[in-house]
Amino acid sequence: MIRQHIDNILAQVPSGRLMSVDLLRGLAIASMVLVNNPGNWSYVYAPMAHAEWHGWTPTDVIFPLFLFVVGVSMVLSSGRTGEFPAVGRAQWGRAAKLFALGLFLSVFFYNFRDTSYSWFEDRIEGIRWLGVLQRIALVYIMACYLVRWLSVKGLVVATLLCSLGPWLLMLLVPYQNAAGETFQGQLAFGNHFSAWLDQWLLGSEHLYYRSAEPFAFDPEGVLTTLHAVSTCLIGVLAGLAWKYSGVDMASQRRLCRNWLVAGALMLLAGQLLHPLVPINKALWSPSFVLVTAGVSSMLLAGLYYLVDIHERRRMLAPLLVFGVNAIALFMLAGVVGRLLIMIPVGESSLKGWLYQYAYQPVFGNYAGSLIFAVSSLMVFYWVMWQMYRRRIIWKV
């Protein structure tokens, strides 16, 4: 039965398609859904949680990995010989839809257990303007213009500027709190130039960490989104390496080796920079860009070697079901996750009740929380498979 299922997946892969990129996208979005849906946030294994501030965990790599794949996919969409399209209605429409979907998830919640709850005050007046999908939208549209306008050398320069320019602003620009106290070069939780800018531009009530002191801020904030553009552009450069490589076996092996070596060097450089430039996801620091892009490039090299060069596809094929409908999976998981919290069951929510009475007693605290996330992902896989086998691709 499993063999037949795998055969059905592979039968729908178009001839000549770079399957490793779809698999990498599937890995990124499946991992994102997995770490975002534990049974209980108090019981999460360390590798599946974000670093508290400086440093990184495997979970911190997931979002940059997705942006890296966005960059690679931008190149693949034009083919080996095609030119990048002019930025117009199609690109802006896609960015607008991604941003709107992010806003939808921001307002999709209602507290049924609180009779005095005001959805309008909580979700509309205090809407969070930025988020994961909003960042993808902004990064994508900025990258579209850069890819269209710049040569390969220009893209390298833009990658450096997008990472180093905002970082220098964070280190050099002074800023003040409400009491008139001046700060400069701070990199603490709630006290850095990016936080000051988020609060000044958007207001603390519209930010994820709205109670942070002395400044509220958003992990997908305004300034750090420029840092994230550099991650996407590194993906573009990886894609361009494929675009300008040969199609013979020697060229494919050389490309794979180049991705692997470049990834290892970026990872090493990021780690060596950490004492001077802390690796930090919320700040999307230059060292964080290097570490996560390095891991992403090495993952791409590994999948390309296994899947596109040696055609060992069967074991990883289920990731295709996620990869071709990544945004649909993210939206499905986001809506279902919120519904499980919204539906009241006794003094708890449906999610809390399921964890407390179905998962925790059988598997324990941490394992139960993880198995809840895994079982949720399996349910989502079934839905994505129904779309995949019917060739329903939700293009945003």
PDB file of N, CA and C in Angstrom, residues 222-260:
ATOM      1  N   VAL A 222      10.243  45.509  10.865  1.00  0.00           N
ATOM      2  CA  VAL A 222      10.473  46.284   9.654  1.00  0.00           C
ATOM      3  C   VAL A 222      11.929  46.195   9.215  1.00  0.00           C
ATOM      4  N   LEU A 223      12.846  46.567  10.090  1.00  0.00           N
ATOM      5  CA  LEU A 223      14.260  46.621   9.711  1.00  0.00           C
ATOM      6  C   LEU A 223      14.814  45.227   9.427  1.00  0.00           C
ATOM      7  N   THR A 224      14.453  44.267  10.247  1.00  0.00           N
ATOM      8  CA  THR A 224      15.005  42.921  10.075  1.00  0.00           C
ATOM      9  C   THR A 224      14.468  42.225   8.830  1.00  0.00           C
ATOM     10  N   THR A 225      13.383  42.744   8.260  1.00  0.00           N
ATOM     11  CA  THR A 225      12.909  42.192   6.991  1.00  0.00           C
ATOM     12  C   THR A 225      13.928  42.451   5.888  1.00  0.00           C
ATOM     13  N   LEU A 226      14.655  43.566   5.976  1.00  0.00           N
ATOM     14  CA  LEU A 226      15.734  43.810   5.012  1.00  0.00           C
ATOM     15  C   LEU A 226      16.827  42.764   5.160  1.00  0.00           C
ATOM     16  N   HIS A 227      17.137  42.388   6.398  1.00  0.00           N
ATOM     17  CA  HIS A 227      18.097  41.297   6.613  1.00  0.00           C
ATOM     18  C   HIS A 227      17.616  40.030   5.928  1.00  0.00           C
ATOM     19  N   ALA A 228      16.306  39.766   6.049  1.00  0.00           N
ATOM     20  CA  ALA A 228      15.749  38.533   5.491  1.00  0.00           C
ATOM     21  C   ALA A 228      15.830  38.511   3.967  1.00  0.00           C
ATOM     22  N   VAL A 229      15.833  39.693   3.334  1.00  0.00           N
ATOM     23  CA  VAL A 229      15.992  39.750   1.875  1.00  0.00           C
ATOM     24  C   VAL A 229      17.320  39.115   1.479  1.00  0.00           C
ATOM     25  N   SER A 230      18.357  39.314   2.286  1.00  0.00           N
ATOM     26  CA  SER A 230      19.663  38.739   1.964  1.00  0.00           C
ATOM     27  C   SER A 230      19.603  37.220   1.956  1.00  0.00           C
ATOM     28  N   THR A 231      18.812  36.621   2.834  1.00  0.00           N
ATOM     29  CA  THR A 231      18.651  35.170   2.835  1.00  0.00           C
ATOM     30  C   THR A 231      18.033  34.696   1.530  1.00  0.00           C
ATOM     31  N   CYS A 232      17.000  35.396   1.085  1.00  0.00           N
ATOM     32  CA  CYS A 232      16.351  35.058  -0.183  1.00  0.00           C
ATOM     33  C   CYS A 232      17.318  35.222  -1.348  1.00  0.00           C
ATOM     34  N   LEU A 233      18.118  36.273  -1.328  1.00  0.00           N
ATOM     35  CA  LEU A 233      19.059  36.515  -2.420  1.00  0.00           C
ATOM     36  C   LEU A 233      20.155  35.454  -2.472  1.00  0.00           C
ATOM     37  N   ILE A 234      20.553  34.916  -1.339  1.00  0.00           N
ATOM     38  CA  ILE A 234      21.512  33.809  -1.354  1.00  0.00           C
ATOM     39  C   ILE A 234      20.880  32.604  -2.041  1.00  0.00           C
ATOM     40  N   GLY A 235      19.588  32.404  -1.824  1.00  0.00           N
ATOM     41  CA  GLY A 235      18.874  31.367  -2.564  1.00  0.00           C
ATOM     42  C   GLY A 235      18.859  31.650  -4.059  1.00  0.00           C
ATOM     43  N   VAL A 236      18.677  32.918  -4.420  1.00  0.00           N
ATOM     44  CA  VAL A 236      18.721  33.308  -5.838  1.00  0.00           C
ATOM     45  C   VAL A 236      20.090  32.967  -6.430  1.00  0.00           C
ATOM     46  N   LEU A 237      21.158  33.300  -5.709  1.00  0.00           N
ATOM     47  CA  LEU A 237      22.508  33.015  -6.190  1.00  0.00           C
ATOM     48  C   LEU A 237      22.738  31.519  -6.339  1.00  0.00           C
ATOM     49  N   ALA A 238      22.197  30.734  -5.411  1.00  0.00           N
ATOM     50  CA  ALA A 238      22.288  29.273  -5.537  1.00  0.00           C
ATOM     51  C   ALA A 238      21.551  28.801  -6.779  1.00  0.00           C
ATOM     52  N   GLY A 239      20.395  29.403  -7.045  1.00  0.00           N
ATOM     53  CA  GLY A 239      19.644  29.060  -8.241  1.00  0.00           C
ATOM     54  C   GLY A 239      20.378  29.464  -9.512  1.00  0.00           C
ATOM     55  N   LEU A 240      21.039  30.609  -9.482  1.00  0.00           N
ATOM     56  CA  LEU A 240      21.800  31.052 -10.653  1.00  0.00           C
ATOM     57  C   LEU A 240      22.973  30.116 -10.929  1.00  0.00           C
ATOM     58  N   ALA A 241      23.560  29.562  -9.870  1.00  0.00           N
ATOM     59  CA  ALA A 241      24.627  28.575 -10.071  1.00  0.00           C
ATOM     60  C   ALA A 241      24.097  27.380 -10.857  1.00  0.00           C
ATOM     61  N   TRP A 242      22.863  26.967 -10.564  1.00  0.00           N
ATOM     62  CA  TRP A 242      22.239  25.891 -11.347  1.00  0.00           C
ATOM     63  C   TRP A 242      21.955  26.355 -12.773  1.00  0.00           C
ATOM     64  N   LYS A 243      21.454  27.569 -12.913  1.00  0.00           N
ATOM     65  CA  LYS A 243      21.048  28.092 -14.227  1.00  0.00           C
ATOM     66  C   LYS A 243      22.224  28.113 -15.205  1.00  0.00           C
ATOM     67  N   TYR A 244      23.400  28.477 -14.706  1.00  0.00           N
ATOM     68  CA  TYR A 244      24.563  28.625 -15.576  1.00  0.00           C
ATOM     69  C   TYR A 244      25.473  27.396 -15.571  1.00  0.00           C
ATOM     70  N   SER A 245      25.043  26.317 -14.938  1.00  0.00           N
ATOM     71  CA  SER A 245      25.828  25.082 -14.949  1.00  0.00           C
ATOM     72  C   SER A 245      25.437  24.233 -16.150  1.00  0.00           C
ATOM     73  N   GLY A 246      26.282  23.270 -16.481  1.00  0.00           N
ATOM     74  CA  GLY A 246      25.980  22.369 -17.585  1.00  0.00           C
ATOM     75  C   GLY A 246      24.987  21.311 -17.174  1.00  0.00           C
ATOM     76  N   VAL A 247      24.523  20.551 -18.164  1.00  0.00           N
ATOM     77  CA  VAL A 247      23.528  19.513 -17.900  1.00  0.00           C
ATOM     78  C   VAL A 247      24.156  18.124 -17.847  1.00  0.00           C
ATOM     79  N   ASP A 248      25.458  18.010 -18.141  1.00  0.00           N
ATOM     80  CA  ASP A 248      26.108  16.712 -18.105  1.00  0.00           C
ATOM     81  C   ASP A 248      26.379  16.310 -16.658  1.00  0.00           C
ATOM     82  N   MET A 249      26.693  15.041 -16.438  1.00  0.00           N
ATOM     83  CA  MET A 249      26.873  14.519 -15.090  1.00  0.00           C
ATOM     84  C   MET A 249      28.018  15.201 -14.349  1.00  0.00           C
ATOM     85  N   ALA A 250      29.117  15.484 -15.041  1.00  0.00           N
ATOM     86  CA  ALA A 250      30.255  16.143 -14.391  1.00  0.00           C
ATOM     87  C   ALA A 250      29.858  17.531 -13.881  1.00  0.00           C
ATOM     88  N   SER A 251      29.084  18.258 -14.686  1.00  0.00           N
ATOM     89  CA  SER A 251      28.647  19.593 -14.266  1.00  0.00           C
ATOM     90  C   SER A 251      27.696  19.518 -13.084  1.00  0.00           C
ATOM     91  N   GLN A 252      26.811  18.530 -13.061  1.00  0.00           N
ATOM     92  CA  GLN A 252      25.886  18.361 -11.945  1.00  0.00           C
ATOM     93  C   GLN A 252      26.635  18.050 -10.654  1.00  0.00           C
ATOM     94  N   ARG A 253      27.631  17.203 -10.748  1.00  0.00           N
ATOM     95  CA  ARG A 253      28.428  16.879  -9.556  1.00  0.00           C
ATOM     96  C   ARG A 253      29.208  18.094  -9.080  1.00  0.00           C
ATOM     97  N   ARG A 254      29.724  18.877 -10.022  1.00  0.00           N
ATOM     98  CA  ARG A 254      30.456  20.084  -9.646  1.00  0.00           C
ATOM     99  C   ARG A 254      29.526  21.084  -8.961  1.00  0.00           C
ATOM    100  N   LEU A 255      28.321  21.239  -9.490  1.00  0.00           N
ATOM    101  CA  LEU A 255      27.335  22.129  -8.881  1.00  0.00           C
ATOM    102  C   LEU A 255      27.008  21.680  -7.460  1.00  0.00           C
ATOM    103  N   CYS A 256      26.788  20.390  -7.288  1.00  0.00           N
ATOM    104  CA  CYS A 256      26.486  19.846  -5.968  1.00  0.00           C
ATOM    105  C   CYS A 256      27.628  20.125  -4.993  1.00  0.00           C
ATOM    106  N   ARG A 257      28.855  19.915  -5.460  1.00  0.00           N
ATOM    107  CA  ARG A 257      30.025  20.162  -4.614  1.00  0.00           C
ATOM    108  C   ARG A 257      30.144  21.645  -4.258  1.00  0.00           C
ATOM    109  N   ASN A 258      29.860  22.518  -5.220  1.00  0.00           N
ATOM    110  CA  ASN A 258      29.948  23.952  -4.955  1.00  0.00           C
ATOM    111  C   ASN A 258      28.919  24.390  -3.915  1.00  0.00           C
ATOM    112  N   TRP A 259      27.688  23.888  -4.041  1.00  0.00           N
ATOM    113  CA  TRP A 259      26.676  24.200  -3.029  1.00  0.00           C
ATOM    114  C   TRP A 259      27.111  23.729  -1.656  1.00  0.00           C
ATOM    115  N   LEU A 260      27.661  22.531  -1.614  1.00  0.00           N
ATOM    116  CA  LEU A 260      28.071  21.950  -0.332  1.00  0.00           C
ATOM    117  C   LEU A 260      29.212  22.749   0.294  1.00  0.00           C
TER     118      LEU A 260
END
